[in-house]
Coordinates of C-alpha atoms in Angstrom, one line a residue:
Chain M
X113 CA 0.0 0.0 0.0
X114 CA 2.8 2.4 1.0
X115 CA 4.6 1.5 -2.1
X116 CA 1.6 2.3 -4.1
X117 CA 1.1 5.7 -2.5
X118 CA 4.7 6.4 -3.1
X119 CA 4.3 5.5 -6.7
X120 CA 1.3 7.7 -7.0
X121 CA 3.4 10.8 -6.3
X122 CA 6.7 9.7 -7.8
X123 CA 5.8 7.5 -10.7
X124 CA 5.4 9.7 -13.7
X125 CA 2.9 7.5 -15.6
X126 CA 0.8 6.7 -12.6
X127 CA 0.6 10.3 -11.5
X128 CA -0.4 11.5 -14.9
X129 CA -2.9 8.8 -15.4
X130 CA -4.5 9.4 -12.0
X131 CA -4.7 13.2 -12.3
X132 CA -5.9 13.0 -15.9
X133 CA -8.7 10.6 -15.1
X134 CA -9.7 12.7 -12.1
X135 CA -9.9 15.8 -14.3
X136 CA -12.0 14.1 -16.9
X137 CA -14.4 12.7 -14.3
X138 CA -14.9 16.0 -12.6
X139 CA -15.7 17.9 -15.9
X140 CA -17.9 15.2 -17.5
X141 CA -19.7 14.8 -14.2
X142 CA -20.5 18.5 -13.8
X143 CA -21.6 19.0 -17.4
X144 CA -23.3 15.7 -17.5
X145 CA -25.6 16.9 -14.7
X146 CA -27.0 19.6 -16.9
X147 CA -27.2 17.3 -19.9
X148 CA -29.2 14.7 -17.9
X149 CA -31.5 17.4 -16.4
X150 CA -32.2 18.8 -19.8
X151 CA -33.0 15.3 -21.1
X152 CA -30.1 15.4 -23.5
X153 CA -28.3 12.3 -22.4
X154 CA -28.2 10.9 -25.9
X155 CA -26.7 14.0 -27.3
X156 CA -23.5 13.1 -25.3
X157 CA -23.4 9.8 -27.1
X158 CA -23.8 11.4 -30.5
X159 CA -21.1 14.0 -29.7
X160 CA -18.5 11.5 -28.5
X161 CA -19.0 9.2 -31.5
X162 CA -19.0 12.0 -33.9
X163 CA -15.7 13.2 -32.6
X164 CA -13.8 10.3 -34.2
X165 CA -13.7 11.6 -37.8
X166 CA -12.6 15.0 -36.3
X167 CA -9.6 13.4 -34.6
X168 CA -8.7 11.5 -37.8
X169 CA -9.0 14.5 -40.0
X170 CA -7.1 16.7 -37.6
X171 CA -4.2 14.1 -37.8
X172 CA -4.4 13.8 -41.6
X173 CA -4.3 17.6 -42.0
X174 CA -1.6 18.5 -39.5
X175 CA 0.3 15.2 -39.2
X176 CA 0.6 15.9 -35.5
X177 CA -0.7 13.9 -32.6
X178 CA -0.5 16.7 -30.1
X179 CA -3.5 16.4 -27.8
X180 CA -4.6 20.1 -28.3
X181 CA -4.8 19.6 -32.1
X182 CA -6.7 16.3 -31.9
X183 CA -9.0 17.7 -29.2
X184 CA -9.7 20.7 -31.4
X185 CA -10.6 18.4 -34.3
X186 CA -12.8 16.3 -32.1
X187 CA -14.6 19.4 -30.7
X188 CA -15.3 20.8 -34.2
X189 CA -16.7 17.5 -35.4
X190 CA -18.8 17.1 -32.2
X191 CA -20.1 20.6 -32.6
X192 CA -20.9 20.0 -36.3
X193 CA -22.8 16.8 -35.3
X194 CA -24.9 18.8 -32.7
X195 CA -25.6 21.4 -35.3
X196 CA -26.8 18.8 -37.8
X197 CA -29.0 17.2 -35.3
X198 CA -30.6 20.5 -34.4
X199 CA -31.1 21.5 -38.0
X200 CA -32.5 18.1 -39.0
X201 CA -35.1 18.2 -36.3
X202 CA -36.0 21.8 -37.2
X203 CA -36.3 21.5 -40.9
X204 CA -37.6 17.9 -41.5
X205 CA -40.2 15.7 -39.8
X206 CA -37.4 13.5 -38.4
X207 CA -37.6 13.4 -34.6
X208 CA -34.7 14.0 -32.3
X209 CA -33.9 10.4 -31.4
X210 CA -33.8 9.4 -35.1
X211 CA -31.7 12.4 -36.0
X212 CA -29.2 11.5 -33.2
X213 CA -28.9 7.9 -34.3
X214 CA -28.5 9.0 -37.9
X215 CA -25.7 11.6 -37.2
X216 CA -24.0 9.3 -34.7
X217 CA -23.7 6.4 -37.2
X218 CA -22.7 8.5 -40.2
X219 CA -20.0 10.3 -38.3
X220 CA -18.7 7.3 -36.4
X221 CA -18.7 5.3 -39.7
X222 CA -16.7 7.8 -41.5
X223 CA -14.4 8.0 -38.5
X224 CA -13.7 4.3 -38.7
X225 CA -13.1 4.6 -42.5
X226 CA -10.6 7.4 -41.9
X227 CA -8.8 5.4 -39.2
X228 CA -8.4 2.4 -41.4
X229 CA -7.1 4.7 -44.2
X230 CA -4.6 6.2 -41.8
X231 CA -3.3 2.8 -40.7
X232 CA -2.6 1.8 -44.3
X233 CA -0.4 4.9 -44.9
X234 CA 3.3 4.6 -44.4
X235 CA 3.5 7.2 -41.7
X236 CA 6.0 6.6 -39.0
X237 CA 3.7 8.2 -36.4
X238 CA 0.5 6.5 -37.6
X239 CA 0.2 4.2 -34.5
X240 CA -1.8 5.4 -31.6
X241 CA -4.9 6.9 -33.1
X242 CA -6.9 3.7 -32.5
X243 CA -6.6 4.3 -28.8
X244 CA -9.3 6.8 -29.2
X245 CA -11.8 4.0 -29.7
X246 CA -11.6 2.5 -26.2
X247 CA -9.2 4.9 -24.5
X248 CA -5.8 4.3 -23.1
X249 CA -5.0 6.2 -19.9
X250 CA -1.4 4.9 -19.8
X251 CA -0.6 6.9 -22.9
X252 CA -1.4 10.2 -21.3
X253 CA 1.5 12.6 -21.4
X254 CA 2.2 15.5 -19.1
X255 CA 1.4 17.8 -21.9
X256 CA -2.0 16.2 -22.4
X257 CA -2.6 16.6 -18.7
X258 CA -1.9 20.3 -18.9
X259 CA -4.2 20.8 -21.9
X260 CA -7.0 18.9 -20.1
X261 CA -6.5 20.8 -16.9
X262 CA -6.5 24.2 -18.5
X263 CA -9.7 23.4 -20.5
X264 CA -11.3 22.0 -17.4
X265 CA -10.6 25.0 -15.3
X266 CA -12.1 27.2 -17.9
X267 CA -15.2 25.0 -18.1
X268 CA -15.7 24.8 -14.3
X269 CA -15.2 28.6 -14.0
X270 CA -17.8 29.2 -16.7
X271 CA -20.3 26.9 -15.0
X272 CA -19.7 28.9 -11.8
X273 CA -20.2 32.2 -13.5
X274 CA -23.3 31.2 -15.4
X275 CA -24.7 29.1 -12.5
X276 CA -27.9 31.0 -12.1
X277 CA -28.5 31.2 -15.8
X278 CA -27.8 27.5 -16.4
X279 CA -30.1 26.5 -13.5
X280 CA -33.1 28.4 -14.7
X281 CA -32.5 27.5 -18.3
X282 CA -32.3 23.8 -17.5
X283 CA -35.5 24.0 -15.4
X284 CA -37.8 26.3 -17.5
X285 CA -36.4 27.5 -20.8
X286 CA -39.6 29.3 -21.9
X287 CA -39.7 31.3 -18.7
X288 CA -36.0 32.1 -19.1
X289 CA -36.7 33.5 -22.5
X290 CA -39.6 35.5 -21.2
X291 CA -37.3 37.2 -18.7
X292 CA -35.2 38.4 -21.6
X293 CA -32.2 36.0 -21.4
X294 CA -31.1 34.8 -24.7
X295 CA -31.8 31.1 -24.7
X296 CA -29.9 30.7 -27.9
X297 CA -26.7 32.0 -26.3
X298 CA -27.3 29.8 -23.2
X299 CA -28.0 26.7 -25.4
X300 CA -24.9 27.3 -27.5
X301 CA -22.8 27.9 -24.4
X302 CA -23.9 24.9 -22.4
X303 CA -23.7 22.6 -25.4
X304 CA -20.2 23.9 -26.2
X305 CA -19.1 23.2 -22.7
X306 CA -20.5 19.7 -23.0
X307 CA -18.6 19.1 -26.2
X308 CA -15.4 20.2 -24.6
X309 CA -16.0 18.1 -21.5
X310 CA -16.5 15.1 -23.7
X311 CA -13.5 15.6 -26.0
X312 CA -11.3 16.1 -23.0
X313 CA -12.0 12.5 -21.9
X314 CA -11.8 10.8 -25.3
X315 CA -8.1 9.9 -25.1
X316 CA -8.7 8.2 -21.7
X317 CA -12.1 6.7 -22.1
X318 CA -12.6 6.5 -25.8
X319 CA -15.3 7.6 -28.1
X320 CA -17.4 4.4 -27.7
X321 CA -18.0 4.7 -24.0
X322 CA -17.5 8.4 -23.2
X323 CA -21.2 9.0 -23.1
X324 CA -21.4 6.8 -20.0
X325 CA -19.2 9.4 -18.2
X326 CA -21.8 12.0 -19.1
X327 CA -24.9 10.2 -18.0
X328 CA -23.9 7.8 -15.3
X329 CA -22.3 10.1 -12.7
X330 CA -25.2 12.5 -13.0
X331 CA -27.8 9.7 -12.7
X332 CA -26.0 8.4 -9.6
X333 CA -25.7 11.9 -8.0
X334 CA -29.4 12.6 -8.6
X335 CA -30.2 9.7 -6.3
X336 CA -28.4 11.3 -3.4
X337 CA -29.5 14.9 -3.5
X338 CA -32.4 17.2 -4.2
X339 CA -30.2 20.3 -4.6
X340 CA -28.7 21.1 -7.9
X341 CA -25.4 22.4 -6.4
X342 CA -24.9 19.2 -4.4
X343 CA -25.9 17.1 -7.3
X344 CA -23.3 18.7 -9.6
X345 CA -20.5 18.4 -7.0
X346 CA -21.4 14.8 -6.2
X347 CA -21.6 14.0 -9.9
X348 CA -18.1 15.4 -10.4
X349 CA -16.9 13.4 -7.4
X350 CA -18.4 10.1 -8.6
X351 CA -16.9 10.8 -12.1
X352 CA -13.5 11.4 -10.6
X353 CA -13.7 8.3 -8.4
X354 CA -14.6 6.1 -11.3
X355 CA -12.0 7.7 -13.5
X356 CA -9.1 7.4 -11.0
X357 CA -10.1 3.9 -10.0
X358 CA -10.5 2.6 -13.5
X359 CA -7.4 4.3 -14.8
X360 CA -5.2 2.9 -12.0
X361 CA -6.5 -0.6 -12.3
X362 CA -6.1 -0.7 -16.0
X363 CA -2.6 0.8 -16.0
X364 CA -1.5 -1.8 -13.4
X365 CA -3.0 -4.7 -15.3
X366 CA -1.5 -5.5 -18.7
X367 CA -3.9 -5.5 -21.7
X368 CA -6.9 -4.1 -19.7
X369 CA -8.4 -1.2 -21.7
X370 CA -9.1 1.9 -19.7
X371 CA -12.4 3.0 -21.1
X372 CA -14.4 -0.1 -20.2
X373 CA -12.7 -0.3 -16.7
X374 CA -13.7 3.3 -15.9
X375 CA -17.2 2.6 -17.2
X376 CA -17.5 -0.5 -15.1
X377 CA -16.5 1.6 -12.1
X378 CA -19.1 4.3 -12.7
X379 CA -21.7 1.6 -13.3
X380 CA -21.0 0.1 -9.9
X381 CA -21.5 3.5 -8.4
X382 CA -24.8 3.9 -10.2
X383 CA -25.9 0.5 -9.1
X384 CA -25.3 1.2 -5.5
X385 CA -26.9 4.6 -5.7
X386 CA -30.1 3.3 -7.3
X387 CA -30.2 0.6 -4.6
X388 CA -29.1 2.4 -1.5
X389 CA -29.6 6.1 -1.7
X390 CA -32.0 7.5 0.9
X391 CA -35.5 8.5 -0.2
X392 CA -35.0 7.6 -3.9
X393 CA -33.1 4.3 -3.4
X394 CA -34.9 1.0 -4.0
X395 CA -34.0 -0.4 -0.6
X396 CA -35.1 2.8 1.2
X397 CA -38.4 2.8 -0.6
X398 CA -38.9 -0.9 0.2
X399 CA -38.3 -0.2 3.9
X400 CA -40.7 2.7 3.8
X401 CA -43.3 0.6 2.2
X402 CA -43.0 -2.2 4.8
X403 CA -43.3 0.4 7.5
X404 CA -46.4 1.8 5.9
X405 CA -47.9 -1.7 5.5
X406 CA -47.1 -2.5 9.1
X407 CA -48.8 0.7 10.3
X408 CA -51.8 -0.2 8.1
X409 CA -52.0 -3.6 9.7
X410 CA -52.0 -2.2 13.2
X411 CA -54.7 0.2 12.2
X412 CA -56.7 -2.5 10.5
X413 CA -56.9 -4.8 13.6
X414 CA -57.5 -1.8 15.9
X415 CA -60.4 -0.7 13.7
X416 CA -61.8 -4.2 13.6
X417 CA -61.9 -4.3 17.4
X418 CA -63.5 -0.9 17.4
X419 CA -66.2 -2.0 15.0
X420 CA -66.9 -5.1 17.1
X421 CA -67.0 -3.1 20.4
X422 CA -69.5 -0.7 18.8
X423 CA -71.7 -3.5 17.5
X424 CA -71.8 -5.1 21.0
X425 CA -72.1 -1.7 22.8
X426 CA -69.8 -3.1 25.4
X427 CA -66.1 -2.4 25.8
X428 CA -65.6 -5.3 28.2
X429 CA -67.0 -7.9 25.8
X430 CA -64.0 -9.9 24.5
X431 CA -63.6 -11.2 21.0
X432 CA -61.9 -14.4 20.0
X433 CA -59.0 -14.1 17.7
X434 CA -60.8 -16.2 15.0
X435 CA -63.3 -13.4 14.5
X436 CA -60.5 -10.9 14.0
X437 CA -58.7 -13.3 11.6
X438 CA -61.9 -13.6 9.5
X439 CA -62.3 -9.8 9.5
X440 CA -58.8 -9.2 8.3
X441 CA -58.7 -11.6 5.4
X442 CA -56.0 -10.2 3.1
X443 CA -54.1 -8.5 6.0
X444 CA -52.6 -11.5 7.6
X445 CA -50.4 -11.6 10.7
X446 CA -53.2 -11.0 13.1
X447 CA -51.4 -12.8 16.0
X448 CA -48.3 -10.7 15.7
X449 CA -50.2 -7.5 15.3
X450 CA -52.3 -8.2 18.4
X451 CA -49.2 -8.8 20.4
X452 CA -47.7 -5.6 19.3
X453 CA -50.9 -3.6 20.0
X454 CA -50.9 -5.2 23.4
X455 CA -47.3 -4.0 24.1
X456 CA -48.4 -0.5 23.1
X457 CA -51.2 -0.8 25.6
X458 CA -54.0 -0.4 23.1
X459 CA -55.5 -3.9 23.4
X460 CA -55.6 -6.5 26.1
X461 CA -56.2 -10.2 26.4
X462 CA -58.9 -11.3 28.9
X463 CA -58.5 -14.4 31.0
X464 CA -60.7 -16.4 28.6
X465 CA -58.2 -15.7 25.8
X466 CA -60.5 -13.2 24.0
X467 CA -59.3 -9.7 23.0
X468 CA -60.7 -6.3 24.0
X469 CA -59.8 -2.7 23.4
X470 CA -58.2 -0.8 26.3
X471 CA -59.6 2.7 27.0
X472 CA -56.5 4.1 25.4
X473 CA -57.0 1.8 22.4
X474 CA -60.6 2.9 22.2
X475 CA -59.6 6.6 22.2
X476 CA -57.0 5.9 19.5
X477 CA -59.6 4.1 17.3
X478 CA -62.2 6.8 17.9
X479 CA -59.7 9.4 16.6
X480 CA -59.1 7.2 13.6
X481 CA -62.8 7.0 13.0
X482 CA -63.0 10.8 13.1
X483 CA -60.3 11.0 10.5
X484 CA -62.5 8.8 8.4
X485 CA -60.0 5.9 8.6
X486 CA -62.6 3.5 9.8
X487 CA -65.5 2.6 7.6
X488 CA -68.2 0.4 9.2
Chain N
X26 CA -53.1 55.1 -12.1
X27 CA -55.8 57.1 -13.8
X28 CA -53.7 57.5 -16.8
X29 CA -53.1 53.8 -17.0
X30 CA -56.8 53.1 -17.1
X31 CA -57.1 55.1 -20.3
X32 CA -54.2 53.7 -22.0
X33 CA -54.1 50.2 -23.5
X34 CA -52.0 47.7 -21.5
X35 CA -51.7 45.3 -24.4
X36 CA -52.1 46.0 -28.1
X37 CA -51.8 43.1 -30.5
X38 CA -52.3 43.7 -34.2
X39 CA -52.5 41.3 -37.1
X40 CA -50.7 38.6 -35.2
X41 CA -50.3 35.5 -37.4
X42 CA -48.4 32.3 -36.5
X43 CA -47.9 29.3 -38.7
X44 CA -46.3 25.9 -38.0
X45 CA -45.0 24.9 -41.4
X46 CA -47.8 25.8 -43.8
X47 CA -50.7 25.4 -41.3
X48 CA -51.8 28.7 -39.7
X49 CA -52.3 28.4 -35.9
X50 CA -53.2 32.0 -35.4
X51 CA -54.6 34.1 -38.1
X52 CA -54.6 37.9 -38.1
X53 CA -55.5 38.3 -34.5
X54 CA -56.1 41.7 -33.0
X55 CA -56.4 42.2 -29.3
X56 CA -56.7 45.4 -27.4
X57 CA -56.7 45.1 -23.6
X58 CA -57.2 48.2 -21.4
X59 CA -55.2 48.5 -18.2
X60 CA -56.6 47.1 -15.0
X61 CA -58.9 44.4 -16.2
X62 CA -59.0 40.6 -15.9
X63 CA -59.2 39.1 -19.4
X64 CA -59.9 35.5 -20.3
X65 CA -58.7 33.9 -23.5
X66 CA -61.2 31.2 -24.4
X67 CA -61.5 28.7 -27.2
X68 CA -61.6 25.0 -28.0
X69 CA -58.5 22.8 -28.0
X70 CA -56.1 23.8 -30.7
X71 CA -57.6 27.2 -31.0
X72 CA -54.1 28.8 -30.5
X73 CA -54.6 30.1 -26.9
X74 CA -51.2 29.1 -25.7
X75 CA -49.7 30.0 -29.0
X76 CA -51.2 33.5 -28.7
X77 CA -49.5 34.1 -25.3
X78 CA -46.2 32.6 -26.5
X79 CA -46.2 34.8 -29.6
X80 CA -47.0 37.9 -27.6
X81 CA -44.1 37.0 -25.3
X82 CA -41.8 36.4 -28.2
X83 CA -41.3 32.7 -27.3
X84 CA -42.7 31.8 -30.8
X85 CA -41.7 33.9 -33.8
X86 CA -44.9 35.1 -35.5
X87 CA -45.0 35.3 -39.3
X88 CA -46.6 38.7 -39.0
X89 CA -48.0 41.2 -36.5
X90 CA -46.8 43.5 -33.8
X91 CA -47.2 43.6 -30.0
X92 CA -47.2 46.7 -27.9
X93 CA -47.2 46.8 -24.1
X94 CA -48.2 50.2 -22.7
X95 CA -47.6 51.7 -26.1
X96 CA -44.1 50.5 -26.7
X97 CA -42.7 47.4 -28.4
X98 CA -42.6 44.3 -26.1
X99 CA -38.8 44.1 -26.3
X100 CA -38.5 47.5 -24.5
X101 CA -41.2 46.7 -22.0
X102 CA -40.2 43.2 -20.9
X103 CA -39.7 44.3 -17.3
X104 CA -43.4 45.2 -17.1
X105 CA -44.5 41.7 -18.0
X106 CA -44.8 38.5 -15.9
X107 CA -45.5 35.0 -17.2
X108 CA -47.0 31.9 -15.7
X109 CA -46.5 29.0 -18.0
X110 CA -48.6 25.8 -17.9
X111 CA -47.3 23.9 -15.0
X112 CA -47.0 20.8 -17.1
X113 CA -44.4 22.5 -19.2
X114 CA -41.5 21.8 -16.7
X115 CA -40.1 18.7 -15.1
X116 CA -41.1 18.9 -11.4
X117 CA -38.5 16.3 -10.5
X118 CA -35.8 19.0 -11.0
X119 CA -33.5 19.1 -8.0
X120 CA -34.5 22.3 -6.4
X121 CA -36.9 23.6 -3.7
X122 CA -39.9 25.9 -3.7
X123 CA -38.1 29.1 -2.5
X124 CA -35.5 28.6 -5.3
X125 CA -38.2 28.4 -8.0
X126 CA -39.9 31.5 -6.7
X127 CA -36.5 33.4 -6.7
X128 CA -36.2 32.6 -10.4
X129 CA -38.9 35.3 -10.9
X130 CA -36.3 37.8 -9.7
X131 CA -33.7 36.7 -12.3
X132 CA -35.0 39.1 -14.9
X133 CA -34.4 42.1 -12.7
X134 CA -31.0 40.8 -11.7
X135 CA -29.9 40.3 -15.3
X136 CA -26.8 38.3 -16.2
X137 CA -24.4 37.1 -13.5
X138 CA -25.8 38.9 -10.5
X139 CA -27.0 36.6 -7.7
X140 CA -30.2 37.1 -5.8
X141 CA -29.7 39.1 -2.6
X142 CA -31.5 39.7 0.7
X143 CA -34.2 41.8 -0.9
X144 CA -34.9 39.1 -3.5
X145 CA -35.2 36.4 -0.8
X146 CA -37.6 38.7 1.2
X147 CA -39.8 39.3 -1.8
X148 CA -39.9 35.6 -2.6
X149 CA -40.9 34.8 0.9
X150 CA -43.6 37.4 0.9
X151 CA -45.0 36.1 -2.4
X152 CA -45.1 32.5 -0.9
X153 CA -47.1 33.9 2.1
X154 CA -49.5 35.5 -0.3
X155 CA -50.3 32.3 -2.2
X156 CA -50.5 30.3 1.1
X157 CA -47.3 28.3 0.5
X158 CA -45.1 29.8 3.3
X159 CA -44.9 26.4 5.1
X160 CA -43.5 24.8 1.9
X161 CA -40.6 27.1 1.4
X162 CA -37.9 24.4 1.8
X163 CA -40.0 21.7 0.2
X164 CA -38.5 19.8 -2.7
X165 CA -40.7 20.6 -5.7
X166 CA -41.3 17.0 -6.6
X167 CA -43.3 16.6 -3.4
X168 CA -45.9 19.2 -4.3
X169 CA -49.5 18.5 -5.4
X170 CA -50.7 20.0 -8.7
X171 CA -52.4 22.9 -7.0
X172 CA -49.3 23.6 -4.9
X173 CA -47.1 23.6 -8.1
X174 CA -49.5 26.1 -9.6
X175 CA -49.3 28.4 -6.5
X176 CA -45.5 28.2 -6.7
X177 CA -45.6 29.4 -10.3
X178 CA -48.0 32.2 -9.3
X179 CA -45.6 33.3 -6.6
X180 CA -42.7 33.3 -9.1
X181 CA -44.7 35.6 -11.3
X182 CA -45.6 37.9 -8.4
X183 CA -42.0 38.6 -7.5
X184 CA -41.5 39.8 -11.1
X185 CA -43.5 42.9 -9.9
X186 CA -45.0 43.4 -13.3
X187 CA -47.9 45.5 -14.6
X188 CA -49.1 42.9 -17.1
X189 CA -49.5 39.2 -16.2
X190 CA -49.9 36.4 -18.7
X191 CA -51.2 33.1 -17.2
X192 CA -51.5 29.9 -19.2
X193 CA -54.3 27.7 -17.8
X194 CA -53.7 28.4 -14.1
X195 CA -57.0 26.7 -13.2
X196 CA -56.1 23.5 -15.0
X197 CA -56.5 20.5 -12.7
X198 CA -56.1 22.3 -9.3
X199 CA -57.9 21.7 -6.0
X200 CA -60.5 24.1 -4.6
X201 CA -58.1 25.8 -2.2
X202 CA -55.8 26.7 -5.1
X203 CA -58.7 27.9 -7.2
X204 CA -59.8 30.2 -4.4
X205 CA -56.3 31.4 -3.9
X206 CA -55.9 32.2 -7.6
X207 CA -59.2 34.1 -7.7
X208 CA -58.4 36.2 -4.8
X209 CA -55.0 36.9 -6.2
X210 CA -56.5 37.9 -9.5
X211 CA -58.8 40.3 -7.7
X212 CA -55.9 41.7 -5.8
X213 CA -53.9 42.3 -8.9
X214 CA -56.9 44.1 -10.5
X215 CA -57.4 46.2 -7.5
X216 CA -53.7 47.2 -7.8
X217 CA -54.3 48.4 -11.3
X218 CA -52.5 45.4 -13.0
X219 CA -53.8 43.8 -16.1
X220 CA -54.1 40.0 -16.3
X221 CA -54.5 37.8 -19.3
X222 CA -55.6 34.2 -18.5
X223 CA -56.0 31.3 -20.8
X224 CA -59.1 29.6 -19.4
X225 CA -60.9 26.4 -20.2
X226 CA -64.0 26.4 -18.2
X227 CA -66.8 28.3 -20.0
X228 CA -69.0 28.1 -16.9
X229 CA -66.8 30.2 -14.7
X230 CA -65.7 32.9 -17.2
X231 CA -68.4 35.4 -16.3
X232 CA -67.8 34.8 -12.6
X233 CA -64.0 35.3 -12.7
X234 CA -63.3 37.7 -15.5
X235 CA -64.2 41.1 -16.8
X236 CA -63.4 40.7 -20.4
X237 CA -63.0 37.7 -22.7
X238 CA -61.4 37.0 -26.0
X239 CA -63.1 34.2 -27.9
X240 CA -60.5 32.5 -30.1
X241 CA -60.4 29.8 -32.7
X242 CA -57.4 30.4 -34.9
X243 CA -59.1 33.7 -35.8
X244 CA -60.4 36.2 -33.3
X245 CA -64.2 35.5 -32.9
X246 CA -65.0 38.2 -30.5
X247 CA -63.4 40.3 -27.7
X248 CA -64.8 42.6 -25.1
X249 CA -66.9 42.5 -22.0
X250 CA -67.9 38.9 -21.1
X251 CA -71.6 39.6 -21.5
X252 CA -71.1 41.0 -25.0
X253 CA -68.8 38.2 -26.1
X254 CA -70.8 35.3 -24.8
X255 CA -73.6 35.2 -27.3
X256 CA -75.0 32.1 -28.7
X257 CA -73.7 33.0 -32.1
X258 CA -70.2 33.7 -31.0
X259 CA -69.9 30.5 -29.0
X260 CA -71.2 28.5 -31.9
X261 CA -68.7 30.2 -34.2
X262 CA -65.9 29.3 -31.8
X263 CA -66.9 25.8 -30.7
X264 CA -69.1 24.6 -33.6
X265 CA -72.4 23.1 -32.7
X266 CA -71.0 21.1 -29.8
X267 CA -71.9 23.4 -26.9
X268 CA -75.6 23.8 -26.9
X269 CA -75.9 23.1 -23.2
X270 CA -72.9 25.2 -22.3
X271 CA -74.0 28.0 -24.4
X272 CA -77.3 28.3 -22.8
X273 CA -76.0 28.1 -19.2
X274 CA -73.0 30.2 -19.9
X275 CA -75.1 32.8 -21.4
X276 CA -77.6 32.8 -18.5
X277 CA -74.8 33.0 -16.0
X278 CA -73.0 35.8 -18.0
X279 CA -76.1 37.9 -18.1
X280 CA -76.9 37.2 -14.5
X281 CA -73.5 38.2 -13.2
X282 CA -73.1 41.2 -15.4
X283 CA -76.4 42.4 -13.9
X284 CA -75.0 41.9 -10.5
X285 CA -71.9 43.9 -11.3

């Protein structure tokens, strides 16, 4: 463990990989939150796939593999794809999901063609572009890290500056427009930031799986918080955790691709969040439901006794458990419920084994009847 | 105040909106004097919501112009408040009631400025006014339909406007909310504000509103409710489908205009 920590700070590759993945997780988590809330999760998928031909073309034109140049190519292609999707939905009868699928496959397909073409060329530097498919964290250089960090800082800063505008725009765009804010500017701005957040992660996670880094951290974070600010921070945190974890594991294990490892990490976080988060988590809801059902059972038996007591006009008249069982068909667990009511002091068992309401139980049932919870 | 009563709060001329080749609004004129409650009525697909959105510039009209207190809408935006249909947003958005109401202040704040003490105070006052003070910190996904509507009304109140546009505020709300909205409308009128409300229920038009615009793609009629609600106008707007409503609506309209 100590050795590992030492490596983390001293080992060049490990440090670069860890920091790079953290940065990509933070940015995609933050921007992903807005994409998910604006119901644009699929746009992330289209943008990341569409980036591939941009990367290939950027290399073909410049012959350079500098990350800034490739990222620029990727961003331009991602942007063009978004633009196409928007204009297709505006000018034709094709719906958004079809337009997204169309653009995604056309761009991704031409990206693959270009990649194959590049590999057939006799360049000395041709190797390495295919890492953009599934990502390769170990190939990150210090210079890549600096590029990523600078871009990320700008993105996070802009999110902070436009916080109020992004929030209202994501919640209610029509109202935002009626207040005089330019929703076109906001749309372009927030989409551009999303494009940059995505292309930053392509080298590490790859174009195929990058959309998971947009959607998954935000979906997990939403489970834990009802505040936008907390959600965005948590989403960044989850993204960073998955990024760092996945990158380290894959760089320590030979032949393990980075992208899928990171995505498996974030999937695990999503899984636990959906299961365990308070209020929204499945387990939490199940417990709440059980509690509710338990309460209903108590009230059902209490109200049965109340009805019986009223029919007999006598509080002291005991009722055998069989009667209660017959009355609560469908409720079940009458014995257990009676025992619990007794420990609460609401019912009592007479010497002949029959059950009666105590005065306190009577009072309780009467209040229920007033609420309309008992129908005779 | 007196001056406002004589001027027109809203002046819409020749407003035409088309989706692709199909006209949704055709050559609609609307003149609303200041200080009245005006209902916009018409069958489904008559273009009621489109009319409001076109006035507010949310939809680009093919033709027409909109003046608010005599000047183009773009210059008068700060005089206008808007209550969209509550179904138009996702109520599972991660935010609370107070935060949504504060959004009504964003227009005044403009770009970048964050809401301050005064804005919070105004938001809280508005929530008290609509009877939602106890729900200030409530997550918005936990509100009933009527409560959601009251939050939207509070958000419009903090805009401190002169002209209010409300899209179906009575749609699917409980009796408490309906009462709250009515008393709010009266309060706004008493303060000299002008309110335009898209309304669905013919029966209550005469009871709640002073003026009505009967719309079905074209303007059928506009003016005092008792003048607008004639058998002929209603038939023009709704076709032959409202025999029963026509009769009762008309009776009611006449009765309440006599009361006034």
